[in-house]
């Protein structure tokens, strides 16, 4: 009788473990932000968006092969970019934060490379870095809650 009870208990436990592992776990949900969290983020977004809106100026400098202006723009108006992106990304949650930080890191890598290629008067590579920088910047903005 004791063996039967132990075997039955083991069978019930195995069934419970199997059912739990087969997909009855809760589904992961997208990050949600309270209105207070959104308003805190929205304080810093206009400053970031302003710099994104100015990126076409950089493109015109590349098209005109105005190497000094490229470097001046990267170190001047875009000089505040790292701080502004950090202010936003610090307020994001979980995977949004990780995505934003990775996009910001990628953006800065491309800006540094663009600055280097401008110093070498390399039109093609500076242009490629510009396109990659725009893509990374837009990737950053996609995770910012609206």
CSV table of C-alpha atoms in Angstrom, one decimal:
chain,number,residue,atom,x,y,z
A,1,UNK,CA,0.0,0.0,0.0
A,2,UNK,CA,2.8,2.4,0.9
A,3,UNK,CA,4.6,1.6,-2.4
A,4,UNK,CA,1.4,2.3,-4.4
A,5,UNK,CA,0.9,5.6,-2.6
A,6,UNK,CA,4.5,6.6,-3.2
A,7,UNK,CA,4.2,5.7,-6.9
A,8,UNK,CA,1.0,7.6,-7.3
A,9,UNK,CA,2.5,10.6,-5.6
A,10,UNK,CA,5.5,10.4,-7.9
A,11,UNK,CA,3.3,10.1,-10.9
A,12,UNK,CA,1.2,13.2,-9.9
A,13,UNK,CA,4.4,15.2,-9.2
A,14,UNK,CA,5.8,14.2,-12.6
A,15,UNK,CA,2.6,15.3,-14.3
A,16,UNK,CA,2.6,18.6,-12.6
A,17,UNK,CA,6.2,19.3,-13.6
A,18,UNK,CA,5.5,18.3,-17.2
A,19,UNK,CA,2.4,20.5,-17.4
A,20,UNK,CA,4.2,23.4,-16.0
A,21,UNK,CA,7.0,23.0,-18.4
A,22,UNK,CA,4.8,22.7,-21.4
A,23,UNK,CA,3.7,26.3,-21.7
A,24,UNK,CA,1.5,27.2,-18.8
A,25,UNK,CA,4.0,29.8,-17.7
A,26,UNK,CA,3.0,33.4,-18.1
A,27,UNK,CA,3.7,35.1,-21.4
A,28,UNK,CA,6.3,37.9,-21.2
A,29,UNK,CA,4.7,41.3,-21.8
A,30,UNK,CA,6.1,44.4,-23.4
A,31,UNK,CA,7.6,47.0,-21.1
A,32,UNK,CA,4.9,49.4,-19.8
A,33,UNK,CA,5.5,52.8,-18.3
A,34,UNK,CA,3.4,54.7,-16.0
A,35,UNK,CA,2.3,58.2,-16.9
A,36,UNK,CA,4.8,59.6,-14.4
A,37,UNK,CA,7.6,57.6,-16.0
A,38,UNK,CA,6.6,58.7,-19.4
A,39,UNK,CA,6.5,62.4,-18.4
A,40,UNK,CA,10.0,62.1,-16.9
A,41,UNK,CA,11.3,60.6,-20.1
A,42,UNK,CA,9.5,63.2,-22.2
A,43,UNK,CA,11.4,66.0,-20.5
A,44,UNK,CA,14.6,64.9,-22.2
A,45,UNK,CA,13.3,63.7,-25.6
A,46,UNK,CA,13.0,67.1,-27.3
A,47,UNK,CA,16.7,67.8,-26.7
A,48,UNK,CA,17.6,64.4,-28.3
A,49,UNK,CA,15.1,64.9,-31.2
A,50,UNK,CA,16.6,68.4,-31.8
A,51,UNK,CA,20.0,66.9,-32.4
A,52,UNK,CA,18.5,64.1,-34.6
A,53,UNK,CA,16.8,66.9,-36.7
A,54,UNK,CA,20.1,68.5,-37.2
A,55,UNK,CA,21.8,65.5,-38.7
A,56,UNK,CA,21.0,66.4,-42.3
A,57,UNK,CA,23.4,69.4,-41.8
A,58,UNK,CA,26.2,66.8,-41.3
A,59,UNK,CA,25.1,65.1,-44.5
A,60,UNK,CA,25.4,68.4,-46.4
A,61,UNK,CA,28.9,68.9,-45.1
A,62,UNK,CA,29.9,65.4,-46.3
A,63,UNK,CA,28.3,66.0,-49.7
A,64,UNK,CA,30.2,69.3,-50.0
A,65,UNK,CA,33.4,67.6,-48.7
A,66,UNK,CA,33.6,70.3,-46.0
A,67,UNK,CA,35.9,68.2,-43.8
A,68,UNK,CA,36.5,70.8,-41.1
A,69,UNK,CA,32.8,71.5,-40.7
A,70,UNK,CA,32.1,67.8,-40.3
A,71,UNK,CA,34.6,67.6,-37.4
A,72,UNK,CA,33.4,70.9,-35.9
A,73,UNK,CA,29.7,69.7,-36.0
A,74,UNK,CA,30.6,66.4,-34.4
A,75,UNK,CA,32.5,68.0,-31.6
A,76,UNK,CA,30.2,71.1,-31.3
A,77,UNK,CA,26.5,70.6,-31.6
A,78,UNK,CA,26.7,66.8,-31.3
A,79,UNK,CA,29.0,67.2,-28.3
A,80,UNK,CA,26.1,67.1,-25.9
A,81,UNK,CA,24.6,64.0,-27.6
A,82,UNK,CA,26.1,61.4,-25.2
A,83,UNK,CA,24.8,63.1,-22.1
A,84,UNK,CA,21.3,63.6,-23.6
A,85,UNK,CA,21.0,60.0,-24.7
A,86,UNK,CA,22.2,58.8,-21.3
A,87,UNK,CA,19.5,60.9,-19.6
A,88,UNK,CA,16.9,59.2,-21.6
A,89,UNK,CA,18.2,55.6,-21.5
A,90,UNK,CA,18.7,55.7,-17.7
A,91,UNK,CA,15.0,56.1,-17.4
A,92,UNK,CA,14.0,53.2,-19.7
A,93,UNK,CA,13.2,49.8,-18.4
A,94,UNK,CA,14.7,46.4,-19.0
A,95,UNK,CA,15.1,45.4,-22.7
A,96,UNK,CA,14.3,49.0,-23.8
A,97,UNK,CA,17.2,50.2,-21.8
A,98,UNK,CA,19.5,47.6,-23.2
A,99,UNK,CA,18.5,48.3,-26.8
A,100,UNK,CA,18.8,52.1,-26.3
A,101,UNK,CA,22.3,51.7,-24.7
A,102,UNK,CA,23.5,49.4,-27.5
A,103,UNK,CA,22.1,51.8,-30.2
A,104,UNK,CA,23.8,54.8,-28.4
A,105,UNK,CA,27.1,52.9,-28.3
A,106,UNK,CA,26.8,52.1,-32.0
A,107,UNK,CA,26.0,55.7,-32.8
A,108,UNK,CA,29.0,57.0,-31.0
A,109,UNK,CA,31.2,54.4,-32.7
A,110,UNK,CA,30.0,55.7,-36.1
A,111,UNK,CA,30.5,59.4,-35.1
A,112,UNK,CA,34.1,58.7,-34.0
A,113,UNK,CA,34.8,56.8,-37.3
A,114,UNK,CA,33.2,59.6,-39.3
A,115,UNK,CA,35.4,62.2,-37.5
A,116,UNK,CA,38.4,60.1,-38.3
A,117,UNK,CA,37.5,59.7,-42.0
A,118,UNK,CA,36.8,63.4,-42.3
A,119,UNK,CA,40.3,64.0,-41.1
A,120,UNK,CA,41.5,61.7,-43.8
A,121,UNK,CA,39.3,63.4,-46.5
A,122,UNK,CA,37.7,60.0,-47.2
A,123,UNK,CA,34.3,60.9,-48.7
A,124,UNK,CA,33.0,57.4,-49.2
A,125,UNK,CA,33.8,56.1,-45.8
A,126,UNK,CA,32.6,59.2,-44.0
A,127,UNK,CA,29.3,58.9,-46.0
A,128,UNK,CA,28.9,55.3,-45.0
A,129,UNK,CA,29.5,56.1,-41.3
A,130,UNK,CA,26.9,58.9,-41.6
A,131,UNK,CA,24.3,56.5,-42.9
A,132,UNK,CA,25.1,54.0,-40.1
A,133,UNK,CA,25.0,56.8,-37.5
A,134,UNK,CA,21.5,57.8,-38.7
A,135,UNK,CA,20.3,54.2,-38.5
A,136,UNK,CA,21.7,53.8,-35.0
A,137,UNK,CA,20.1,57.1,-33.9
A,138,UNK,CA,16.7,56.1,-35.3
A,139,UNK,CA,17.1,52.7,-33.5
A,140,UNK,CA,17.6,54.6,-30.3
A,141,UNK,CA,14.4,56.6,-30.8
A,142,UNK,CA,12.3,53.6,-31.6
A,143,UNK,CA,12.5,52.3,-28.0
A,144,UNK,CA,11.7,55.6,-26.4
A,145,UNK,CA,8.0,55.5,-25.3
A,146,UNK,CA,5.8,58.1,-27.0
